[in-house]
Amino acid sequence: MTAASKVTTTLSVPERFCGPKGTANGGWIAGTLANALPGAGHDSAVEVTLRRPVPLETELTVEHVGNTVTLYHGAEHLAEAIPVTEELTPPPFVPFTTAARAEEGFPGRRNHAIAECFACGLREPGDGLRIFPGPVEGTDLVAAGWRVPVGVTDDQGVIPDSIVWAALDCVTGWAHYPVADFTASGDRPVALLGRLTARVYRRVYPLGTYSVVARAVGREGRKLFGISAVYEVDGTLVAAARAVWIIPRAASA
């Protein structure tokens, strides 16, 4: 491959978009890398693999070669994004009122191990996304009512795909509670996002209300598998994702 086929840019993740302390929210960084693939993420799904925690407020290198985008910190390979042709199967629609009621059962309200998380953390209104998934009675789903804050728009007043990917992220982890106990205080395992494959079908609007839904779909050793979706109030599918979470080896021992 020739040097001319490679395009390199830089990226620094603002502290606001954090996940676990000192690192980027997995969904946000995955959506940011997916957005670097022209057309991908809308015309097709994008698979983003997170290999290392992504530091905040640090100059990172984004390398675009062919149909692959790779993220580096110096020589350290952090993540990569590639378009994929698979069709994503979303969990079923949950009406907004039902999803909002499910938030009452959100385990993170009691003791959130990642309370600073941009997507599901206990942030101030308008700062984080405040997506608090709880169990939907009579189903194997978790859901939350997402009220989109104005302060997450870009310079054009548009909600970026990175925000939608962040919304699709944490809910797939909470679907596995308490196997991956995000209320842990050090004595229970907390899983980390390892891969997120997503597709955004339509725009999300500031001040809009949406249902965010997820389901746990399996486990293989330290790997947890989940699916998620964002729906409009009439049940129109906005975005869908498939996630793989990893329980750290020490925590699973």
Tab-separated table of C-alpha atoms in Angstrom:
chain	number	residue	atom	x	y	z
A	1	MET	CA	0.000	0.000	0.000
A	2	THR	CA	1.441	3.360	-0.955
A	3	ALA	CA	1.814	6.331	1.357
A	4	ALA	CA	-0.431	8.345	-0.983
A	5	SER	CA	-3.399	6.114	-0.119
A	6	LYS	CA	-3.213	7.053	3.549
A	7	VAL	CA	-4.851	10.149	5.040
A	8	THR	CA	-3.933	11.146	8.593
A	9	THR	CA	-5.728	13.617	10.853
A	10	THR	CA	-5.785	14.263	14.594
A	11	LEU	CA	-8.479	14.023	17.234
A	12	SER	CA	-8.735	15.013	20.885
A	13	VAL	CA	-11.694	13.764	22.923
A	14	PRO	CA	-13.189	16.551	25.079
A	15	GLU	CA	-13.461	15.645	28.755
A	16	ARG	CA	-17.238	15.998	28.552
A	17	PHE	CA	-17.510	12.816	26.473
A	18	CYS	CA	-16.082	10.509	29.111
A	19	GLY	CA	-16.987	6.956	30.016
A	20	PRO	CA	-15.017	5.275	32.801
A	21	LYS	CA	-12.923	7.858	34.625
A	22	GLY	CA	-10.247	9.437	32.428
A	23	THR	CA	-11.299	7.671	29.220
A	24	ALA	CA	-13.702	8.297	26.334
A	25	ASN	CA	-17.243	6.988	26.236
A	26	GLY	CA	-17.064	3.930	23.987
A	27	GLY	CA	-20.162	4.754	21.967
A	28	TRP	CA	-19.097	8.351	21.385
A	29	ILE	CA	-15.630	7.451	20.117
A	30	ALA	CA	-17.054	4.588	18.036
A	31	GLY	CA	-19.549	6.933	16.389
A	32	THR	CA	-16.846	9.512	15.779
A	33	LEU	CA	-14.691	6.969	13.962
A	34	ALA	CA	-17.680	5.620	12.037
A	35	ASN	CA	-18.446	9.145	10.859
A	36	ALA	CA	-14.987	9.311	9.286
A	37	LEU	CA	-16.093	6.668	6.759
A	38	PRO	CA	-18.024	8.512	4.000
A	39	GLY	CA	-21.561	7.158	3.749
A	40	ALA	CA	-20.925	4.343	6.201
A	41	GLY	CA	-23.159	4.246	9.240
A	42	HIS	CA	-26.114	5.402	7.121
A	43	ASP	CA	-25.782	3.473	3.854
A	44	SER	CA	-24.451	0.482	5.797
A	45	ALA	CA	-23.524	-0.542	9.303
A	46	VAL	CA	-20.081	0.153	10.741
A	47	GLU	CA	-18.209	-2.159	13.093
A	48	VAL	CA	-15.904	-0.419	15.570
A	49	THR	CA	-13.504	-2.462	17.702
A	50	LEU	CA	-12.086	-0.818	20.817
A	51	ARG	CA	-8.737	-2.370	21.694
A	52	ARG	CA	-7.520	0.013	24.407
A	53	PRO	CA	-9.122	2.728	26.557
A	54	VAL	CA	-9.108	6.038	24.668
A	55	PRO	CA	-7.634	8.895	26.748
A	56	LEU	CA	-9.296	12.285	27.092
A	57	GLU	CA	-7.861	15.680	26.140
A	58	THR	CA	-4.961	13.998	24.327
A	59	GLU	CA	-3.891	14.405	20.722
A	60	LEU	CA	-4.645	11.157	18.920
A	61	THR	CA	-3.950	10.122	15.340
A	62	VAL	CA	-6.756	9.067	13.005
A	63	GLU	CA	-5.438	7.098	10.031
A	64	HIS	CA	-7.767	6.563	7.069
A	65	VAL	CA	-6.614	3.847	4.648
A	66	GLY	CA	-9.066	2.476	2.070
A	67	ASN	CA	-12.265	1.505	3.884
A	68	THR	CA	-10.670	1.404	7.355
A	69	VAL	CA	-10.225	4.126	9.963
A	70	THR	CA	-7.746	3.422	12.756
A	71	LEU	CA	-7.119	5.404	15.941
A	72	TYR	CA	-3.660	5.610	17.520
A	73	HIS	CA	-2.057	7.181	20.559
A	74	GLY	CA	1.517	7.379	19.413
A	75	ALA	CA	2.313	3.846	18.273
A	76	GLU	CA	-0.454	2.324	20.408
A	77	HIS	CA	-3.389	0.959	18.407
A	78	LEU	CA	-6.577	2.044	20.189
A	79	ALA	CA	-9.472	1.274	17.829
A	80	GLU	CA	-10.548	0.730	14.245
A	81	ALA	CA	-13.750	1.140	12.212
A	82	ILE	CA	-14.811	-0.752	9.093
A	83	PRO	CA	-18.080	-0.831	7.100
A	84	VAL	CA	-19.964	-4.140	7.194
A	85	THR	CA	-22.836	-5.473	5.099
A	86	GLU	CA	-24.774	-7.291	7.820
A	87	GLU	CA	-28.318	-6.334	8.721
A	88	LEU	CA	-28.783	-5.444	12.380
A	89	THR	CA	-31.763	-6.928	14.222
A	90	PRO	CA	-33.059	-4.419	16.775
A	91	PRO	CA	-34.890	-5.269	19.988
A	92	PRO	CA	-38.651	-4.622	19.811
A	93	PHE	CA	-40.150	-1.178	20.183
A	94	VAL	CA	-41.125	0.031	23.655
A	95	PRO	CA	-43.465	3.056	23.787
A	96	PHE	CA	-41.922	6.190	25.272
A	97	THR	CA	-44.222	6.247	28.303
A	98	THR	CA	-43.356	2.622	29.129
A	99	ALA	CA	-39.645	3.281	28.590
A	100	ALA	CA	-39.805	6.324	30.865
A	101	ARG	CA	-41.510	4.280	33.593
A	102	ALA	CA	-38.779	1.648	33.317
A	103	GLU	CA	-36.242	4.277	34.414
A	104	GLU	CA	-37.590	3.926	37.958
A	105	GLY	CA	-35.775	0.571	38.103
A	106	PHE	CA	-32.427	1.907	36.871
A	107	PRO	CA	-29.831	0.242	39.162
A	108	GLY	CA	-27.368	3.116	38.762
A	109	ARG	CA	-29.522	5.455	40.810
A	110	ARG	CA	-28.423	3.614	43.970
A	111	ASN	CA	-24.671	3.508	43.450
A	112	HIS	CA	-23.243	4.136	39.997
A	113	ALA	CA	-19.693	2.895	39.437
A	114	ILE	CA	-19.285	5.169	36.402
A	115	ALA	CA	-21.382	8.122	37.534
A	116	GLU	CA	-19.402	10.471	35.291
A	117	CYS	CA	-20.357	8.582	32.102
A	118	PHE	CA	-21.616	10.879	29.347
A	119	ALA	CA	-24.391	8.489	28.285
A	120	CYS	CA	-25.736	6.834	31.438
A	121	GLY	CA	-24.060	8.766	34.218
A	122	LEU	CA	-25.695	10.954	36.840
A	123	ARG	CA	-24.708	14.160	35.086
A	124	GLU	CA	-26.462	17.511	35.339
A	125	PRO	CA	-29.472	17.945	33.005
A	126	GLY	CA	-28.265	19.274	29.664
A	127	ASP	CA	-24.708	18.067	30.235
A	128	GLY	CA	-24.826	14.292	29.778
A	129	LEU	CA	-27.455	12.253	27.938
A	130	ARG	CA	-28.930	10.906	31.207
A	131	ILE	CA	-30.133	7.641	29.651
A	132	PHE	CA	-31.161	5.516	32.652
A	133	PRO	CA	-32.319	2.076	31.431
A	134	GLY	CA	-34.402	-0.096	33.718
A	135	PRO	CA	-36.239	-3.382	33.250
A	136	VAL	CA	-39.475	-3.372	31.245
A	137	GLU	CA	-42.022	-5.340	33.234
A	138	GLY	CA	-42.993	-8.688	31.739
A	139	THR	CA	-40.150	-8.705	29.184
A	140	ASP	CA	-36.426	-9.410	28.944
A	141	LEU	CA	-35.808	-5.811	27.800
A	142	VAL	CA	-34.394	-2.725	29.439
A	143	ALA	CA	-35.462	0.710	28.254
A	144	ALA	CA	-35.265	4.419	28.952
A	145	GLY	CA	-37.005	7.491	27.688
A	146	TRP	CA	-34.404	9.736	26.055
A	147	ARG	CA	-35.047	13.455	26.169
A	148	VAL	CA	-32.393	14.892	23.843
A	149	PRO	CA	-30.659	17.982	25.291
A	150	VAL	CA	-30.036	21.006	23.088
A	151	GLY	CA	-26.429	21.225	24.208
A	152	VAL	CA	-25.261	18.173	22.229
A	153	THR	CA	-25.759	19.699	18.776
A	154	ASP	CA	-22.873	20.526	16.441
A	155	ASP	CA	-22.107	23.952	14.960
A	156	GLN	CA	-24.963	23.481	12.478
A	157	GLY	CA	-27.519	22.641	15.172
A	158	VAL	CA	-27.533	18.950	14.179
A	159	ILE	CA	-27.239	16.011	16.590
A	160	PRO	CA	-24.050	14.208	15.405
A	161	ASP	CA	-24.001	10.454	14.882
A	162	SER	CA	-21.479	10.203	17.744
A	163	ILE	CA	-24.288	11.188	20.141
A	164	VAL	CA	-26.641	8.554	18.701
A	165	TRP	CA	-23.930	5.906	19.011
A	166	ALA	CA	-23.398	6.953	22.641
A	167	ALA	CA	-27.124	6.463	23.246
A	168	LEU	CA	-26.900	2.934	21.770
A	169	ASP	CA	-23.864	2.013	23.873
A	170	CYS	CA	-24.375	1.816	27.646
A	171	VAL	CA	-27.907	0.475	27.458
A	172	THR	CA	-26.526	-2.813	26.068
A	173	GLY	CA	-24.305	-3.102	29.134
A	174	TRP	CA	-27.128	-2.430	31.585
A	175	ALA	CA	-29.127	-5.159	29.834
A	176	HIS	CA	-26.698	-7.629	31.455
A	177	TYR	CA	-27.087	-6.312	35.005
A	178	PRO	CA	-26.177	-7.748	37.492
A	179	VAL	CA	-23.702	-9.973	35.593
A	180	ALA	CA	-21.865	-6.778	34.655
A	181	ASP	CA	-22.680	-4.724	37.747
A	182	PHE	CA	-22.227	-1.047	36.911
A	183	THR	CA	-23.172	-0.221	40.497
A	184	ALA	CA	-20.002	-1.997	41.646
A	185	SER	CA	-17.745	-0.393	44.216
A	186	GLY	CA	-14.772	-2.612	43.477
A	187	ASP	CA	-16.033	-6.033	44.542
A	188	ARG	CA	-18.145	-6.810	41.464
A	189	PRO	CA	-17.140	-6.940	37.782
A	190	VAL	CA	-17.701	-3.938	35.551
A	191	ALA	CA	-17.683	-4.807	31.849
A	192	LEU	CA	-16.077	-2.608	29.202
A	193	LEU	CA	-17.303	-2.087	25.652
A	194	GLY	CA	-15.169	-4.098	23.239
A	195	ARG	CA	-17.055	-3.732	19.960
A	196	LEU	CA	-20.044	-1.771	18.723
A	197	THR	CA	-21.651	-2.294	15.320
A	198	ALA	CA	-24.321	0.259	14.483
A	199	ARG	CA	-26.331	1.931	11.788
A	200	VAL	CA	-28.163	5.258	11.990
A	201	TYR	CA	-31.240	5.316	9.751
A	202	ARG	CA	-32.579	8.805	10.424
A	203	ARG	CA	-31.773	11.997	12.289
A	204	VAL	CA	-32.266	12.654	15.984
A	205	TYR	CA	-33.502	16.131	16.864
A	206	PRO	CA	-32.711	18.337	19.865
A	207	LEU	CA	-35.506	18.387	22.463
A	208	GLY	CA	-36.970	15.287	20.816
A	209	THR	CA	-38.203	12.331	22.858
A	210	TYR	CA	-37.152	8.799	21.951
A	211	SER	CA	-37.233	5.280	23.363
A	212	VAL	CA	-33.863	3.606	23.899
A	213	VAL	CA	-34.260	-0.185	24.190
A	214	ALA	CA	-31.829	-3.067	24.703
A	215	ARG	CA	-31.739	-6.802	25.224
A	216	ALA	CA	-29.000	-9.163	26.399
A	217	VAL	CA	-28.579	-11.885	23.792
A	218	GLY	CA	-25.877	-14.141	25.174
A	219	ARG	CA	-22.593	-14.729	26.919
A	220	GLU	CA	-19.393	-16.518	25.947
A	221	GLY	CA	-16.824	-16.623	28.732
A	222	ARG	CA	-15.928	-13.018	29.534
A	223	LYS	CA	-17.833	-11.712	26.490
A	224	LEU	CA	-21.378	-10.359	26.859
A	225	PHE	CA	-23.552	-9.766	23.781
A	226	GLY	CA	-26.372	-7.272	23.505
A	227	ILE	CA	-28.509	-5.409	20.973
A	228	SER	CA	-30.057	-1.958	21.206
A	229	ALA	CA	-32.170	0.520	19.282
A	230	VAL	CA	-33.443	4.080	19.327
A	231	TYR	CA	-37.084	4.568	18.308
A	232	GLU	CA	-39.236	7.592	17.588
A	233	VAL	CA	-42.469	7.885	19.610
A	234	ASP	CA	-44.459	6.280	16.776
A	235	GLY	CA	-42.167	3.250	16.671
A	236	THR	CA	-40.074	4.325	13.681
A	237	LEU	CA	-36.572	2.865	13.948
A	238	VAL	CA	-33.922	5.592	14.240
A	239	ALA	CA	-30.786	3.527	14.898
A	240	ALA	CA	-29.764	-0.012	15.834
A	241	ALA	CA	-26.659	-1.609	17.281
A	242	ARG	CA	-25.028	-4.844	18.329
A	243	ALA	CA	-22.489	-4.740	21.160
A	244	VAL	CA	-19.828	-6.974	22.661
A	245	TRP	CA	-18.782	-6.212	26.234
A	246	ILE	CA	-15.733	-7.675	27.954
A	247	ILE	CA	-15.522	-8.441	31.661
A	248	PRO	CA	-11.895	-7.723	32.680
A	249	ARG	CA	-9.937	-10.876	33.407
A	250	ALA	CA	-9.210	-9.960	37.037
A	251	ALA	CA	-12.878	-9.227	37.709
A	252	SER	CA	-14.022	-12.534	36.204
A	253	ALA	CA	-11.528	-14.651	38.125
